[in-house]
mmCIF file of C-alpha atoms in Angstrom:
data_model
loop_
_atom_site.group_PDB
_atom_site.id
_atom_site.type_symbol
_atom_site.label_atom_id
_atom_site.label_comp_id
_atom_site.label_asym_id
_atom_site.label_seq_id
_atom_site.Cartn_x
_atom_site.Cartn_y
_atom_site.Cartn_z
ATOM 1 C CA UNK A 228 -6.526 19.160 6.076
ATOM 2 C CA UNK A 229 -4.662 15.964 5.136
ATOM 3 C CA UNK A 230 -6.886 14.010 7.461
ATOM 4 C CA UNK A 231 -9.965 14.374 5.241
ATOM 5 C CA UNK A 232 -8.459 12.708 2.103
ATOM 6 C CA UNK A 233 -7.001 9.910 4.237
ATOM 7 C CA UNK A 234 -10.351 9.421 5.945
ATOM 8 C CA UNK A 235 -12.130 9.283 2.579
ATOM 9 C CA UNK A 236 -9.611 6.752 1.230
ATOM 10 C CA UNK A 237 -10.057 4.531 4.296
ATOM 11 C CA UNK A 238 -13.839 4.716 3.992
ATOM 12 C CA UNK A 239 -13.775 3.850 0.290
ATOM 13 C CA UNK A 240 -11.469 0.869 0.821
ATOM 14 C CA UNK A 241 -13.718 -0.327 3.643
ATOM 15 C CA UNK A 242 -16.727 -0.139 1.318
ATOM 16 C CA UNK A 243 -14.881 -2.247 -1.248
ATOM 17 C CA UNK A 244 -14.103 -4.934 1.346
ATOM 18 C CA UNK A 245 -17.698 -4.802 2.567
ATOM 19 C CA UNK A 246 -19.007 -5.213 -1.001
ATOM 20 C CA UNK A 247 -16.744 -8.244 -1.586
ATOM 21 C CA UNK A 248 -17.856 -9.765 1.718
ATOM 22 C CA UNK A 249 -21.483 -9.142 0.766
ATOM 23 C CA UNK A 250 -21.076 -10.884 -2.616
ATOM 24 C CA UNK A 251 -19.448 -13.873 -0.902
ATOM 25 C CA UNK A 252 -22.117 -14.004 1.807
ATOM 26 C CA UNK A 253 -24.903 -13.843 -0.774
ATOM 27 C CA UNK A 254 -23.251 -16.554 -2.888
ATOM 28 C CA UNK A 255 -22.938 -18.814 0.158
ATOM 29 C CA UNK A 256 -26.576 -18.167 1.061
ATOM 30 C CA UNK A 257 -27.645 -18.985 -2.500
ATOM 31 C CA UNK A 258 -25.617 -22.223 -2.289
ATOM 32 C CA UNK A 259 -27.415 -23.135 0.922
ATOM 33 C CA UNK A 260 -30.834 -22.379 -0.536
ATOM 34 C CA UNK A 261 -30.396 -23.847 -4.024
ATOM 35 C CA UNK A 262 -27.564 -26.393 -4.110
ATOM 36 C CA UNK A 263 -26.785 -27.759 -0.694
ATOM 37 C CA UNK A 264 -29.853 -29.989 -0.576
ATOM 38 C CA UNK A 265 -28.296 -32.305 -3.161
ATOM 39 C CA UNK A 266 -24.586 -31.436 -2.999
ATOM 40 C CA UNK A 267 -24.560 -31.314 0.834
ATOM 41 C CA UNK A 268 -23.213 -28.484 2.982
ATOM 42 C CA UNK A 269 -19.622 -29.611 2.449
ATOM 43 C CA UNK A 270 -19.944 -30.195 -1.314
ATOM 44 C CA UNK A 271 -19.661 -33.990 -0.924
ATOM 45 C CA UNK A 272 -22.671 -34.688 -3.126
ATOM 46 C CA UNK A 273 -25.176 -37.463 -2.633
ATOM 47 C CA UNK A 274 -24.905 -41.132 -3.521
ATOM 48 C CA UNK A 275 -26.570 -41.755 -6.858
ATOM 49 C CA UNK A 276 -27.380 -38.055 -7.168
ATOM 50 C CA UNK A 277 -25.412 -34.844 -7.239
ATOM 51 C CA UNK A 278 -21.650 -35.313 -7.702
ATOM 52 C CA UNK A 279 -18.954 -34.499 -5.176
ATOM 53 C CA UNK A 280 -17.471 -31.062 -5.810
ATOM 54 C CA UNK A 281 -14.545 -31.270 -3.405
ATOM 55 C CA UNK A 282 -11.152 -31.338 -5.074
ATOM 56 C CA UNK A 283 -12.589 -31.799 -8.571
ATOM 57 C CA UNK A 284 -14.921 -28.998 -9.647
ATOM 58 C CA UNK A 285 -12.197 -26.525 -10.658
ATOM 59 C CA UNK A 286 -10.456 -29.192 -12.747
ATOM 60 C CA UNK A 287 -13.262 -28.869 -15.299
ATOM 61 C CA UNK A 288 -11.914 -25.413 -16.129
ATOM 62 C CA UNK A 289 -8.694 -26.966 -17.438
ATOM 63 C CA UNK A 290 -10.291 -28.995 -20.237
ATOM 64 C CA UNK A 291 -12.122 -27.982 -23.381
ATOM 65 C CA UNK A 292 -15.858 -27.796 -22.736
ATOM 66 C CA UNK A 293 -15.498 -27.849 -18.957
ATOM 67 C CA UNK A 294 -16.280 -24.201 -18.355
ATOM 68 C CA UNK A 295 -19.413 -24.489 -20.467
ATOM 69 C CA UNK A 296 -20.407 -27.700 -18.699
ATOM 70 C CA UNK A 297 -20.309 -25.986 -15.306
ATOM 71 C CA UNK A 298 -22.758 -23.376 -16.591
ATOM 72 C CA UNK A 299 -25.113 -25.760 -18.343
ATOM 73 C CA UNK A 300 -25.730 -28.570 -15.849
ATOM 74 C CA UNK A 301 -29.424 -28.550 -14.907
ATOM 75 C CA UNK A 302 -28.849 -27.401 -11.326
ATOM 76 C CA UNK A 303 -27.064 -24.305 -12.584
ATOM 77 C CA UNK A 304 -29.042 -23.645 -15.742
ATOM 78 C CA UNK A 305 -32.399 -23.861 -13.971
ATOM 79 C CA UNK A 306 -31.414 -22.208 -10.681
ATOM 80 C CA UNK A 307 -33.943 -19.550 -9.658
ATOM 81 C CA UNK A 308 -31.259 -16.869 -9.528
ATOM 82 C CA UNK A 309 -30.460 -14.038 -11.875
ATOM 83 C CA UNK A 310 -27.417 -14.431 -14.084
ATOM 84 C CA UNK A 311 -25.066 -12.336 -11.922
ATOM 85 C CA UNK A 312 -26.116 -14.068 -8.695
ATOM 86 C CA UNK A 313 -25.490 -17.390 -10.394
ATOM 87 C CA UNK A 314 -22.069 -16.286 -11.664
ATOM 88 C CA UNK A 315 -21.161 -15.184 -8.133
ATOM 89 C CA UNK A 316 -22.336 -18.538 -6.762
ATOM 90 C CA UNK A 317 -20.312 -20.559 -9.304
ATOM 91 C CA UNK A 318 -17.213 -18.436 -8.645
ATOM 92 C CA UNK A 319 -17.706 -18.908 -4.904
ATOM 93 C CA UNK A 320 -18.146 -22.689 -5.120
ATOM 94 C CA UNK A 321 -15.016 -23.066 -7.274
ATOM 95 C CA UNK A 322 -12.959 -21.282 -4.633
ATOM 96 C CA UNK A 323 -14.757 -22.878 -1.699
ATOM 97 C CA UNK A 324 -14.614 -26.514 -2.791
ATOM 98 C CA UNK A 325 -11.577 -26.656 -5.072
ATOM 99 C CA UNK A 326 -9.308 -23.638 -4.619
ATOM 100 C CA UNK A 327 -6.215 -25.796 -5.201
ATOM 101 C CA UNK A 328 -7.147 -26.566 -8.805
ATOM 102 C CA UNK A 329 -8.272 -23.112 -9.925
ATOM 103 C CA UNK A 330 -6.133 -22.305 -12.967
ATOM 104 C CA UNK A 331 -3.687 -19.462 -12.426
ATOM 105 C CA UNK A 332 -5.254 -17.698 -15.415
ATOM 106 C CA UNK A 333 -8.812 -18.209 -14.136
ATOM 107 C CA UNK A 334 -11.231 -15.519 -15.197
ATOM 108 C CA UNK A 335 -14.300 -15.411 -12.962
ATOM 109 C CA UNK A 336 -17.623 -16.179 -14.577
ATOM 110 C CA UNK A 337 -19.681 -13.110 -15.436
ATOM 111 C CA UNK A 338 -23.421 -12.751 -15.407
ATOM 112 C CA UNK A 339 -23.373 -12.222 -19.177
ATOM 113 C CA UNK A 340 -21.444 -15.466 -19.732
ATOM 114 C CA UNK A 341 -23.671 -17.490 -17.413
ATOM 115 C CA UNK A 342 -26.776 -15.978 -18.988
ATOM 116 C CA UNK A 343 -25.713 -17.030 -22.474
ATOM 117 C CA UNK A 344 -24.628 -20.546 -21.493
ATOM 118 C CA UNK A 345 -27.587 -21.415 -19.307
ATOM 119 C CA UNK A 346 -29.903 -20.925 -22.284
ATOM 120 C CA UNK A 347 -28.655 -24.324 -23.535
ATOM 121 C CA UNK A 348 -29.031 -26.596 -20.504
ATOM 122 C CA UNK A 349 -27.707 -30.145 -20.521
ATOM 123 C CA UNK A 350 -30.945 -31.892 -19.720
ATOM 124 C CA UNK A 351 -30.228 -35.530 -20.569
ATOM 125 C CA UNK A 352 -26.587 -35.175 -21.575
ATOM 126 C CA UNK A 353 -25.065 -33.946 -18.295
ATOM 127 C CA UNK A 354 -23.935 -37.349 -16.890
ATOM 128 C CA UNK A 355 -22.488 -38.479 -20.236
ATOM 129 C CA UNK A 356 -20.675 -35.198 -20.785
ATOM 130 C CA UNK A 357 -19.392 -35.220 -17.205
ATOM 131 C CA UNK A 358 -17.849 -38.658 -17.765
ATOM 132 C CA UNK A 359 -16.265 -37.518 -21.040
ATOM 133 C CA UNK A 360 -14.804 -34.459 -19.315
ATOM 134 C CA UNK A 361 -13.497 -36.590 -16.436
ATOM 135 C CA UNK A 362 -11.649 -38.737 -18.988
ATOM 136 C CA UNK A 363 -10.119 -35.568 -20.480
ATOM 137 C CA UNK A 364 -9.124 -34.416 -16.992
ATOM 138 C CA UNK A 365 -7.434 -37.749 -16.208
ATOM 139 C CA UNK A 366 -5.567 -37.707 -19.536
ATOM 140 C CA UNK A 367 -4.379 -34.165 -18.894
ATOM 141 C CA UNK A 368 -3.230 -35.079 -15.388
ATOM 142 C CA UNK A 369 -1.422 -38.181 -16.716
ATOM 143 C CA UNK A 370 0.444 -36.099 -19.290
ATOM 144 C CA UNK A 371 1.320 -33.570 -16.620
ATOM 145 C CA UNK A 372 2.637 -36.309 -14.321
ATOM 146 C CA UNK A 373 4.743 -37.779 -17.160
ATOM 147 C CA UNK A 374 6.430 -34.432 -17.701
ATOM 148 C CA UNK A 375 7.537 -34.217 -14.085
#
């Protein structure tokens, strides 16, 4: 009789792993279909176009306005995905292209959060705001290096 509860527990944990794998696979597919054309398969970006994501994208989460920026850039705000799919994609790309800089207290984006933020896209302001945020990131890193 003990076999049945153990079997059920194993099946349920397998379903959980399968669901996580499915979310990741769907996010990667959505990246390929909606982002990779400009950001390239490896996240390197394109000269004069989409910025490089590798080793930098998660750093935006560490400065004021960075989290919002990531949800409001035109490629995100106008992506033909529902809010939850888009949240899953952004969470996937942060881990995929800049796992090392994900804050330890990182809370994954939710569909509700993405849905609210993408209603105010950064149409003309995205490059200017990106540069301002990069300055904030460099200042924060400089302060951090001084403390070491």
